[in-house]
PDB file of C-alpha atoms in Angstrom:
ATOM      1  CA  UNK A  11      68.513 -18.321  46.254  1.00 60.00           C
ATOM      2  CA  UNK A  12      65.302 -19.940  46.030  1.00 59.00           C
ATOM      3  CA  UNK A  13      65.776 -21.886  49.066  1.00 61.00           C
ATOM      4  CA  UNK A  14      66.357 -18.833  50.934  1.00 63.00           C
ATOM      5  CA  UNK A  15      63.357 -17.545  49.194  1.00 62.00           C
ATOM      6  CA  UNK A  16      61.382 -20.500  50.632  1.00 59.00           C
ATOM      7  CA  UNK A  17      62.479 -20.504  53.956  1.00 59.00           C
ATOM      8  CA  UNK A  18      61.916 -17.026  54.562  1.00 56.00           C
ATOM      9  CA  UNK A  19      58.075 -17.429  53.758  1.00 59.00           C
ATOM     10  CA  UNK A  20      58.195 -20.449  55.660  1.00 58.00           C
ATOM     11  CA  UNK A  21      57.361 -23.049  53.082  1.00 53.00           C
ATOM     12  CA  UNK A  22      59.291 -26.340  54.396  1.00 53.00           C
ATOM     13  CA  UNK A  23      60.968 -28.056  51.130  1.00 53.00           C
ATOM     14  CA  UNK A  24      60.854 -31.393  52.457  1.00 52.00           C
ATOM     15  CA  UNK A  25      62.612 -33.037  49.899  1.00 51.00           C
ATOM     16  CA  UNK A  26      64.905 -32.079  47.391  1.00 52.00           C
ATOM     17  CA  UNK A  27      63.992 -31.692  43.280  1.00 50.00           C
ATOM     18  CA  UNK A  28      62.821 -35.477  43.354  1.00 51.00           C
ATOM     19  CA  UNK A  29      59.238 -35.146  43.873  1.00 54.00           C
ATOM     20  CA  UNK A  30      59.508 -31.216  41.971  1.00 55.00           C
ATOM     21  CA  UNK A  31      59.885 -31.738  38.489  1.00 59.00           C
ATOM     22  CA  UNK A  32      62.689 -29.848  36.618  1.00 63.00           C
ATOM     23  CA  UNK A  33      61.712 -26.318  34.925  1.00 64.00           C
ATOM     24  CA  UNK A  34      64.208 -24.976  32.747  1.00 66.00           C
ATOM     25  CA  UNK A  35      64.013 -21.273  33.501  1.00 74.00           C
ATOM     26  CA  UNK A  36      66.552 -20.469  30.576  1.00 81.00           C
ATOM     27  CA  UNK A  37      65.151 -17.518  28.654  1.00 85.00           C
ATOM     28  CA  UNK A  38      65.310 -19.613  25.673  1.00 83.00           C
ATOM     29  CA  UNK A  39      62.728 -22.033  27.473  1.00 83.00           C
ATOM     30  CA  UNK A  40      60.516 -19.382  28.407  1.00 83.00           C
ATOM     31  CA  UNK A  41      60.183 -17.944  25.020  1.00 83.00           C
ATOM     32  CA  UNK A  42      59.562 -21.655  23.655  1.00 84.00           C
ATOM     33  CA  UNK A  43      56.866 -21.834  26.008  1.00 82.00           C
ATOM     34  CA  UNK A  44      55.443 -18.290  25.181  1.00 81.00           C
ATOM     35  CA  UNK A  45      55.210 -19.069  21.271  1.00 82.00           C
ATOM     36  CA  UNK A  46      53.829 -22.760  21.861  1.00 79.00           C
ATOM     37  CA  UNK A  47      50.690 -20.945  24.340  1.00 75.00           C
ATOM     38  CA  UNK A  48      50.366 -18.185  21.335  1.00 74.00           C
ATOM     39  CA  UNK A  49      49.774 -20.676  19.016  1.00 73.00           C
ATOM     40  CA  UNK A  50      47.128 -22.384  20.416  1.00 71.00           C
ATOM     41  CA  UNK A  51      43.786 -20.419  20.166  1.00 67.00           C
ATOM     42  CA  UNK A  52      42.065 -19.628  23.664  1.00 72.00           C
ATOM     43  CA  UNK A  53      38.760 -18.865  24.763  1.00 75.00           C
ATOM     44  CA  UNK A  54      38.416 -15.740  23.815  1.00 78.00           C
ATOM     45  CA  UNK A  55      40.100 -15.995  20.334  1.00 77.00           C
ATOM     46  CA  UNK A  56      37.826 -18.582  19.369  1.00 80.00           C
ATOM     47  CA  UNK A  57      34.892 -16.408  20.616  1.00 85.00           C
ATOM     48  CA  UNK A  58      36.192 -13.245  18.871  1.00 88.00           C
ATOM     49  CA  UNK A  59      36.460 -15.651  15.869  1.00 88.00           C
ATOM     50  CA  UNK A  60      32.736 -16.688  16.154  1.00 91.00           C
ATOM     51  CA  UNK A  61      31.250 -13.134  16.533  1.00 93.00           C
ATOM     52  CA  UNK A  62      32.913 -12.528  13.196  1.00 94.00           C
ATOM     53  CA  UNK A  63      31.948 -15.259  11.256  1.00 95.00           C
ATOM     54  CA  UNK A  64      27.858 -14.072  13.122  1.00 95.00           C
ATOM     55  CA  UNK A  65      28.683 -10.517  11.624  1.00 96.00           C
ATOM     56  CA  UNK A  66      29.763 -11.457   8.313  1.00 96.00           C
ATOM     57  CA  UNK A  67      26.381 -13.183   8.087  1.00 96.00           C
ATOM     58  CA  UNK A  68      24.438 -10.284   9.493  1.00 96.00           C
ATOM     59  CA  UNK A  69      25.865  -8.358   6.889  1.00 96.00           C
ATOM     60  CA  UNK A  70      24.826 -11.153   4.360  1.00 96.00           C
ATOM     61  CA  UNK A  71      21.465 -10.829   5.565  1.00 96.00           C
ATOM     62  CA  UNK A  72      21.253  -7.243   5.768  1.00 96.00           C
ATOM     63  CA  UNK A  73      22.586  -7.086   1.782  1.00 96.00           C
ATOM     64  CA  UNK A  74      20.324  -9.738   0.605  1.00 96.00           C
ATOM     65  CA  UNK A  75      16.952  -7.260   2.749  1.00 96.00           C
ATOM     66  CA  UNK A  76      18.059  -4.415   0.659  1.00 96.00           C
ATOM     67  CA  UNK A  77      17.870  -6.110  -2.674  1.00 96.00           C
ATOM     68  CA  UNK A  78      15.018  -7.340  -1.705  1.00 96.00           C
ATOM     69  CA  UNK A  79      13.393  -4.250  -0.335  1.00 96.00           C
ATOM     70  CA  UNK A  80      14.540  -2.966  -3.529  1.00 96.00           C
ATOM     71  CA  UNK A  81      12.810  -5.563  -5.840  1.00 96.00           C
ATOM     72  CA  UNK A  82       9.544  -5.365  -3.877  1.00 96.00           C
ATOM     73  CA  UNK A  83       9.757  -1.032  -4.247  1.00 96.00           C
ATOM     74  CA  UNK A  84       9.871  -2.088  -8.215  1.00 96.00           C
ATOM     75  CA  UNK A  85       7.368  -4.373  -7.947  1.00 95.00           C
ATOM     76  CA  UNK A  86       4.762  -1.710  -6.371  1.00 96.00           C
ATOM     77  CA  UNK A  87       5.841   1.067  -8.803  1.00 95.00           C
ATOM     78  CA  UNK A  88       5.246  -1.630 -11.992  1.00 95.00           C
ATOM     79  CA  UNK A  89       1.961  -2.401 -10.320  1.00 94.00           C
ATOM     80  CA  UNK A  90       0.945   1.249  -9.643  1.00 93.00           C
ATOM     81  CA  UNK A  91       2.241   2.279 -13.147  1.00 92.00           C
ATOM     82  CA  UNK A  92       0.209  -0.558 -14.437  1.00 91.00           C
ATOM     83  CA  UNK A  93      -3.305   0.052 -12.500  1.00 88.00           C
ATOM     84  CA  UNK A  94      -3.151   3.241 -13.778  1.00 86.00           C
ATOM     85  CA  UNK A  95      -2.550   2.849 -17.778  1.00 85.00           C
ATOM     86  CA  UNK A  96      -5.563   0.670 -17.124  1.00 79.00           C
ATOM     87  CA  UNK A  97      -7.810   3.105 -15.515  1.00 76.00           C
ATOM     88  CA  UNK A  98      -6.525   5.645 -18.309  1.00 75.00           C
ATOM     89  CA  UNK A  99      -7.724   2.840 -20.848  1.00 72.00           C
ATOM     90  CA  UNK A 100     -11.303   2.211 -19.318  1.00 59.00           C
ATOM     91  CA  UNK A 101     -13.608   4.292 -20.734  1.00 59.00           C
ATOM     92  CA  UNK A 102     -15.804   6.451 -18.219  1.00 60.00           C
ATOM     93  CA  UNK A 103     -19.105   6.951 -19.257  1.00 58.00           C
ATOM     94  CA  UNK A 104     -19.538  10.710 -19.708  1.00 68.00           C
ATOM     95  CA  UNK A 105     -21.931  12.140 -17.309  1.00 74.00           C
ATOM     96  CA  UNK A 106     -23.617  13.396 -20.368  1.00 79.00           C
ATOM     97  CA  UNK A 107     -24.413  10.444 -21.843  1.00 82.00           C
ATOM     98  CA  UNK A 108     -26.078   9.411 -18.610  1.00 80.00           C
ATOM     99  CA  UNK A 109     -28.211  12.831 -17.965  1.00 84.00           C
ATOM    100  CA  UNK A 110     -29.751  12.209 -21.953  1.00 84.00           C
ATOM    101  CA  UNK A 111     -30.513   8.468 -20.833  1.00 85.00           C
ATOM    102  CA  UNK A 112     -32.040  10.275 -17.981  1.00 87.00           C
ATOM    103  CA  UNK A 113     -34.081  12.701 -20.334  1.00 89.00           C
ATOM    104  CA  UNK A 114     -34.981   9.823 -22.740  1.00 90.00           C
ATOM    105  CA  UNK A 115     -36.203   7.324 -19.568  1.00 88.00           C
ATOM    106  CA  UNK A 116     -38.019  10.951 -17.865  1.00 87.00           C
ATOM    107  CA  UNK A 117     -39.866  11.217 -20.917  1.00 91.00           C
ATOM    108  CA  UNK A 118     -41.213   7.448 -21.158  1.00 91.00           C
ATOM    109  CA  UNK A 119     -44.432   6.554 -19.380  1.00 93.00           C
ATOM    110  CA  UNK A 120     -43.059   5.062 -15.913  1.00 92.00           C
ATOM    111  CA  UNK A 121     -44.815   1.490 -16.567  1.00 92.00           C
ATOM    112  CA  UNK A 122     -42.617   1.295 -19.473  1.00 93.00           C
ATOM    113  CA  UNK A 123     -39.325   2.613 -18.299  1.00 91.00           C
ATOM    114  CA  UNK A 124     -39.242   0.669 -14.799  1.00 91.00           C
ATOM    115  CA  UNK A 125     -40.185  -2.487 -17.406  1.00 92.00           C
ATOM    116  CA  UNK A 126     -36.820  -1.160 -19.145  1.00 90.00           C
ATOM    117  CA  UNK A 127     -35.039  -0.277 -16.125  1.00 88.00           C
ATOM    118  CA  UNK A 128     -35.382  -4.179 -14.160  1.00 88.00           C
ATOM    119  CA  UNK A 129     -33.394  -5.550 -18.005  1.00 90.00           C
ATOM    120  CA  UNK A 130     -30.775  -3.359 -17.369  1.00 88.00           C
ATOM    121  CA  UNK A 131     -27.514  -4.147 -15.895  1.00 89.00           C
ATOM    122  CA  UNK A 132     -28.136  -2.463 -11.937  1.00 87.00           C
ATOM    123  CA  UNK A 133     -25.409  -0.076 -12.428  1.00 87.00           C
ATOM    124  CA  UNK A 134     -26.563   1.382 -15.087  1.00 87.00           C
ATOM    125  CA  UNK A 135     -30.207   1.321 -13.775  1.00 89.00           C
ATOM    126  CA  UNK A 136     -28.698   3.445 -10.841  1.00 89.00           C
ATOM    127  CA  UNK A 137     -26.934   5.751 -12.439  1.00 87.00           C
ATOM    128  CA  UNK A 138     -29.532   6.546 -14.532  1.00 88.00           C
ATOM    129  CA  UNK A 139     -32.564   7.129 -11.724  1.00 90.00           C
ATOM    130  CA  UNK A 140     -29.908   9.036 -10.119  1.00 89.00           C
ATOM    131  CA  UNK A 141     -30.179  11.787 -12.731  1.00 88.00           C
ATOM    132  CA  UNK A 142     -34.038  11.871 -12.525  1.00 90.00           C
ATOM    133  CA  UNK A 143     -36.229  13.961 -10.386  1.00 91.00           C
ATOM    134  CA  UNK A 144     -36.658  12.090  -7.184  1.00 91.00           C
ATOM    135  CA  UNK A 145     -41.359  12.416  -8.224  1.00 92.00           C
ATOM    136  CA  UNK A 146     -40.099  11.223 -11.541  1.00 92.00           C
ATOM    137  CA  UNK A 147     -37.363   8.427  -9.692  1.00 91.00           C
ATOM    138  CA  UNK A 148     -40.819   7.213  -7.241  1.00 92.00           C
ATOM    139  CA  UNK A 149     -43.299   6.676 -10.556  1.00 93.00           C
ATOM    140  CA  UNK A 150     -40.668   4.170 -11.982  1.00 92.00           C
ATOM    141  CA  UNK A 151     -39.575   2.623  -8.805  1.00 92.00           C
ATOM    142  CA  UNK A 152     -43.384   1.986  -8.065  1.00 92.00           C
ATOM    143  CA  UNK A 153     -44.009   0.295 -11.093  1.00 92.00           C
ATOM    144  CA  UNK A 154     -41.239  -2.119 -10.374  1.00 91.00           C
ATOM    145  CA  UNK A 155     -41.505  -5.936  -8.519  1.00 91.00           C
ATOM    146  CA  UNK A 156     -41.388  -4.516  -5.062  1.00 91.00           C
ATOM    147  CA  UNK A 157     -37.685  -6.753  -4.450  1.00 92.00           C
ATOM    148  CA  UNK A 158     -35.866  -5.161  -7.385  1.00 91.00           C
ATOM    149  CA  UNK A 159     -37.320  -1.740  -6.719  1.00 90.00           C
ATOM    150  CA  UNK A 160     -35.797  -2.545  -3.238  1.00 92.00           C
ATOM    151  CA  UNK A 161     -32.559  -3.390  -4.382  1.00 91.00           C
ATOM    152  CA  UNK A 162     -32.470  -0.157  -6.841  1.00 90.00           C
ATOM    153  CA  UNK A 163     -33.198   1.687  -3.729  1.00 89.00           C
ATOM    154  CA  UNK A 164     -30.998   0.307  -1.928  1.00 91.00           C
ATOM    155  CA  UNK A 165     -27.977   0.892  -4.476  1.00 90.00           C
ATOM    156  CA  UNK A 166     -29.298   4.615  -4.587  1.00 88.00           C
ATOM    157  CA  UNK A 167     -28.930   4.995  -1.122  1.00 89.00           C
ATOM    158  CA  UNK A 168     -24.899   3.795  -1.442  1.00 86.00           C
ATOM    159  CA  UNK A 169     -23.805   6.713  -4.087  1.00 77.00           C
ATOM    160  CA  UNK A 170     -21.994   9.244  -2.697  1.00 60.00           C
ATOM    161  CA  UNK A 171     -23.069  12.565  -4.048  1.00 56.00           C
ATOM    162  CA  UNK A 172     -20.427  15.210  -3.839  1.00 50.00           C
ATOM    163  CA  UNK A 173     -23.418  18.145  -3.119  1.00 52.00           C
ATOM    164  CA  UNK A 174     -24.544  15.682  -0.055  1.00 47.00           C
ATOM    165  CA  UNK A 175     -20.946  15.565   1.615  1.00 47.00           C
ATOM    166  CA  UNK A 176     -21.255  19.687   0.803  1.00 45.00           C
ATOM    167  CA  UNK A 177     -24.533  20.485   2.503  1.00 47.00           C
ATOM    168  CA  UNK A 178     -23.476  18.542   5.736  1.00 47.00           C
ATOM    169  CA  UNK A 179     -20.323  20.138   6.208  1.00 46.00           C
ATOM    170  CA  UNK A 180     -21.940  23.636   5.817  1.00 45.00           C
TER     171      UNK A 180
END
């Protein structure tokens, strides 16, 4: 039958099944054969393998970013909790206490409190001629060395003043 097969496509055998080699085509061979090529792993098995063993490490990734996203969350809530039972712990100097360091410096004779004024710490300096009357503020600033009356002025001139952000939006 496959000889007639053959000829009628025109294939020439030219020699009998010496130079062909023998293939069983019992079903018992071809099954053999089918198990022994399912057994080996192709191209794409291997492949498919691959992109699993890539997404099982994805996944290890993406597990080991959310406990770290997580730990790093903590950290910034423990650091906000703890900036601000420290600012809750410094004491802020009453505004009070500065307006009757005001009154006490206002009544002084301005060669003396300027003389004051350059021993304090500048913060405190500021604060303070920031309460006075700005004639009152000039007297004492005049009586100062000319660079630390220049630095005083220029720390004035950084405060922010809540009525000053008022008046220009009006």
């Amino acid at each position: 039958m496959r000889r007639a097969i053959f000829l009628a496509l025109g294939v020439a055998l030219a020699a009998p099944a010496a130079e062909t080699p023998a293939v069983d085509l019992s079903t018992r061979a071809i099954c053999d054969e089918l198990r022994a090529a399912a057994a080996t792993p192709r191209d794409a098995d291997l492949e498919r393998a691959e992109l699993k063993k890539e997404a099982a490490a994805i996944e290890a990734a993406r597990q080991e970013l959310k406990a770290e996203t997580a730990r790093l969350v903590e950290l910034i809530a423990q650091t906000k909790k703890r900036e601000a039972e420290a600012k809750a712990k410094t004491p802020e100097k009453p505004r009070q206490q500065l307006i009757g360091l005001a009154k006490t410096v206002s009544n002084m004779k301005p060669a003396k409190s300027a003389a004051m004024m350059v021993k304090l710490p500048q913060p405190l300096a500021v604060s303070t001629l920031e309460q006075l009357e700005p004639s009152r503020r000039a007297a004492i600033l005049e009586k100062m060395a000319p660079d630390r009356a220049a630095e005083m002025l220029h720390a004035l001139s950084e405060l922010k003043k809540p009525s000053d952000d008022e008046e220009t939006q009006q």
